[in-house]
Amino acid sequence: MWITPEEVLLANALWVSERANPFFILQRRKGHGKGGGITGLLVGTMDVVLDSSARVAPYRILHQTGDSQIFCSIACGSSRKEITEHWEWLETNLLQTLSIFDNNEDITTFVKGKISGIIAEENKSKAALEDEDSGKFREAELKMRKLFGMPGEEKLVNYYSCSYWKGRVPRQGWVYLSVNHLCFYSLLLGKEVTLVVQWTEVTRLEKNATLLFPESVRVSTRHTEHYFSMFLNVNDTFKLMEQLATIAMRQLLDNEGFAADHSLPKACKTLKNVSALKRDLDARAKNERYRALFRLTQDERLDGHTDCTLWTPFAKMHIVGQLFVSNNYICFCSREEDLCQLIIPLREVSIVEKADSSSVLPCPVSISTKNKMTFLFANLKDRDFLVQRISDFLQRTPESGHSVSQSEGRCAGSPSPSTTPLSSSLPTPTGAAGEPSQRRHYSPSLPTATQSLLRIYQKDAPEEHGPKATKEKMKEESWNIHFLEFGRGVCMYRTSKTRELVLNGIPESLRGELWLLFSGAQNEMDTHPGYYAERVEQAMGRCTLATEEIERDLHRSMPEHHAFQNEMGIAALRRVLTAYACRNPGIGYCQAMNIVTSVLLLYCTEEEAFWLLVALCERMLPDYYNTRVVGALVDQGVFEELTRACLPFLYEHMQELGVISTISLSWFLTLFLSVMPFDSAVLLVDCFFYEGIKVIFQVALAVLHANMDTLLDCNDEGEAMTILGRYLDNVVNKQTVSPPIPHLHALLTSGDEPPPQIDIFQLIKSSCEKFGSLRADVIEQMRFHQRLKVIQSLEDTAKRSVVRAIMTDSAFSIEELEELYVHFKAKHIMSCYWGASTTAAERHDPSLPYLEQYRIDLGQFCQLFGALGTWLCGTHTATLAARLFRLLDMNKDGLINFKEFVTGLSGMYHGDMTEKLKLLYNLHLPPALCPEEAESALEATQLFTDDTPQGTHTHIACNIVISVSEVKDYKYYLRMWAMENEPKKETIKDLRRMNQEQFIELCKTLYNMFSEDPLEQELYHAIATVASLLLRIGEVGKKFTNNGANKPTDTTNAQAPAPAAELLQPEKEEPNGESSSGQSLVCRALAEAQLETPPQQTSDEEVKDDTSVSSYSMVSTGSLQCEDIADDTVLIGCAGDQQRRGSILDGDWSITFEQVLASMLTEPPLVDYFEKKGDIQARMAICKMQRKVERQVSLSSDHELAQLST
């Protein structure tokens, strides 16, 4: 590329001059390319270790004038081809102009001005596409693509200096972290080390410090482990690796590829070594931590944060912490954990102002809300800027004044009627004329719960005055005092006192309100009014897989509770679940969602339960409720890791029994609701909504710890399961005021002697005392490690399932099928990297069976066919691959799955001669041979035909219509379906006849197929003989057919063959009559098929046309494009080229597969060729090495490649 002219004092230091003229010198850096001796090795090593190659390209052009010792660099290049183009441009456009100048200074000024003008023009054209990356970083990205053969779509995120341990020897170099790959390059004393690892192949990523590998990072795949050490900042590097690996796992999980965030604000200045993608990922990490800390929605973006103090009126003191500002919220978190947390939605803010500053309260900002609460922040570094940013966000915030009154009025307001018609609670959609729409799929008279189900069914119950009711009243009063002191609603101060009240149990009258508040669902519900009603309207009446599963599980959801023993509770549960399935079709419905949702409905209205379910599935329990319950499996792995750390002896014993993986899944999926009495489990749900998943881990560990002695004495899994089951069945809540609900699991597992009861409050207290040191950030780190392991394990399971499903129908071994599956899946994922990712995302559905999850399109199949197929036909390979794709694509959706892919390969590799020929024969019949290909030769002849009789065109059109109708005929698909279901009954007689056009395409394929075979000469002669024989067989068959058809109507048929006969003969009649015309047909067809023609009688004019005929390179001008014609190719014709082009193929000519097979069996070279078994292992090994070959080619100079090609 052209660079801004810079002076160079030592032009020959570390450089070798290759070309020169009076004004310019082209130089190559020592150590690049071959040769250079010890100096070149040292320079190359220095460039890699010191990263000078990122700044110094291997080629450059200098400008010089006369005897001056000052040179000026004007261009550089990463390859010889690039620098040669610049050199040729200078010689063509500047040399003659510069020779006119008399003054060397004028020459230098002119050259600098010209180069600067070129750079300015290039920058104008690239201004719209350039990002804010620094020039040095862009050079490093170009170097990465050049070293590892990456396309332009692969974006570099960052690169670091480190050592890669190859064996026991560290190799100093540079690790390049791109969006999809981890790459390493080192060149020390001429020894090159390159490494490319896809993030989707990483199974383990950890940072450790050992004596052998100090401060190292271990990257593990399924087959190897790689160690990197000696980082300048290992923590920064490892965090970036974690982010990129997480993106790759997300892509494997639900096919969400990486998309850059273009809405990020531009950097104030271009950072030296930080790319825009690195800044994007850093912003994403901060946003994720911010959203997780304050339970905010996924679209919330952190604008900035600053240190400050918050005045707390309840404690009469200033608390040190951080203030966070985002597009919809102002949040505060104390530096000391659980001391104070605050969330202020901007929709609730009424006034933001700067307060008077003093020595006690420097730089304060006062924020007032609509519910008359005032928050005072002080010690702000840039108060003016903060106030301005908050004011800007407030101007973009829509007005909303109902959220506080709504949350506060739940208990204080008068109770509304318990049941109302559904039409009054949901908006009525109207049509264009204002009339009610007819899209409603439910009965308007169906009862709807406008309150929580528990309140509806307890409103008529007599009021209790016992000690339990008194305890419940005391809890309510404690919370009311807390609300007076700390505030109520979304702007409430959340302190350690709040946590104590939650651990002591939330009263039933406040449970729904506080669940909404602590989970963040209240904010999402307030900002989306009417959303739930719209989803209900959209979902009701639809019949999908999710709705069928929901209907099946409705009556299994807490059947012991009276609220779900009637239509009102069931209908409410149905609406909430179907509305969420409509909102998130990626999840739809998963088992255990019904249990959790039924509990939510007991304490919340339908809309509130819906938003709580959204918070659970999308934020608090990520990936729990999908088809593969990945999130629950991840937390199961985290629980095993925590058990090993906290209860090591019990862990070893439980691993031997295999109990942990069995029990923990149901515990986490239902939050203990399915394994513990309801009144006790709901207290755990209280703690979960406040503290998150941490409390579930603590209680699970406490359960194991309480049963440690008995579990250590267990001898099998069943005994351990029984012990834990009976323990959980007897965890009771002695303070509940609700009537007892029978626990079905307890009824089934009760023994003769009732075990002692365990108080749920004591269990929660014990879990906090013994395992309260667990931190949320540590759990997230453990989740990352387990997510890699779980998703890769699921991918391995999918591979084994697919292989088991098709191994009986394929001749490949299990190992070969697994390797083929890896290539097949990699091709799909590669399209997500560098191809049309949207299309790839649409055709990858994780909810489908494993066999259908990955499918490839025509372009990807052609690439795999070229890499793994045995029938490679040069430029004709893509055409043959497209025909095989159409043959395998049975449902005509433009995609094939792995089973169909293996079916095509199996026929080529493991079939006998008959099976291979049958596959090849089918590739030249519809639907594999599309009508456009079948008519290509015909269109070529029509292009040059001016005097063709009208009747002939009519005859040809009829033939085309018939062939197209055969493709679309339903009988064809019925035959294919029968052939697929009864493959053993299929015979070669079931194959359709092949017409002349299709036969010519078959001959073309065979001609190209033998071009790289060692016995190509014998094969060409053999196929020429077979083609000639088949053409004669077709001619004989046509005569028999025509004679049989001509007997009834001699008069009409006497005129019909006349035009065809005229077309088959040249304009000048041959002396041999009929046999000569048949011989001309053979010659013409063989010419179209690119075959050698048999000897025939020719006229003097024909001899003049054929001056030098190659024995196996005869083609026709109508069948090949210009680029397909080699130097030794001769265009041949039978009676003059112009007459041959004007000929029309015979529509009555046809042959059968038996005739093709019998003709092939007469030629031993053809028999040997098709009986030869292919080596799929060798082809897959070549496919594996393809990336390395591409990398080597990219490193080679054009001159070296030219020498190799010659």
mmCIF file with all atom_site columns, C-alpha atoms in Angstrom, residues 54 246 584 1180:
data_model
loop_
_atom_site.group_PDB
_atom_site.id
_atom_site.type_symbol
_atom_site.label_atom_id
_atom_site.label_alt_id
_atom_site.label_comp_id
_atom_site.label_asym_id
_atom_site.label_entity_id
_atom_site.label_seq_id
_atom_site.pdbx_PDB_ins_code
_atom_site.Cartn_x
_atom_site.Cartn_y
_atom_site.Cartn_z
_atom_site.occupancy
_atom_site.B_iso_or_equiv
_atom_site.pdbx_formal_charge
_atom_site.auth_seq_id
_atom_site.auth_comp_id
_atom_site.auth_asym_id
_atom_site.auth_atom_id
_atom_site.pdbx_PDB_model_num
ATOM 1 C CA . ALA A 1 54   ? 3.620   -5.541  12.372 1.00 0.00 ? 54   ALA A CA 1
ATOM 2 C CA . THR A 1 246  ? -18.413 -17.734 25.519 1.00 0.00 ? 246  THR A CA 1
ATOM 3 C CA . ASN A 1 584  ? -39.786 -16.676 23.243 1.00 0.00 ? 584  ASN A CA 1
ATOM 4 C CA . MET A 1 1180 ? -10.194 -36.555 5.249  1.00 0.00 ? 1180 MET A CA 1
#
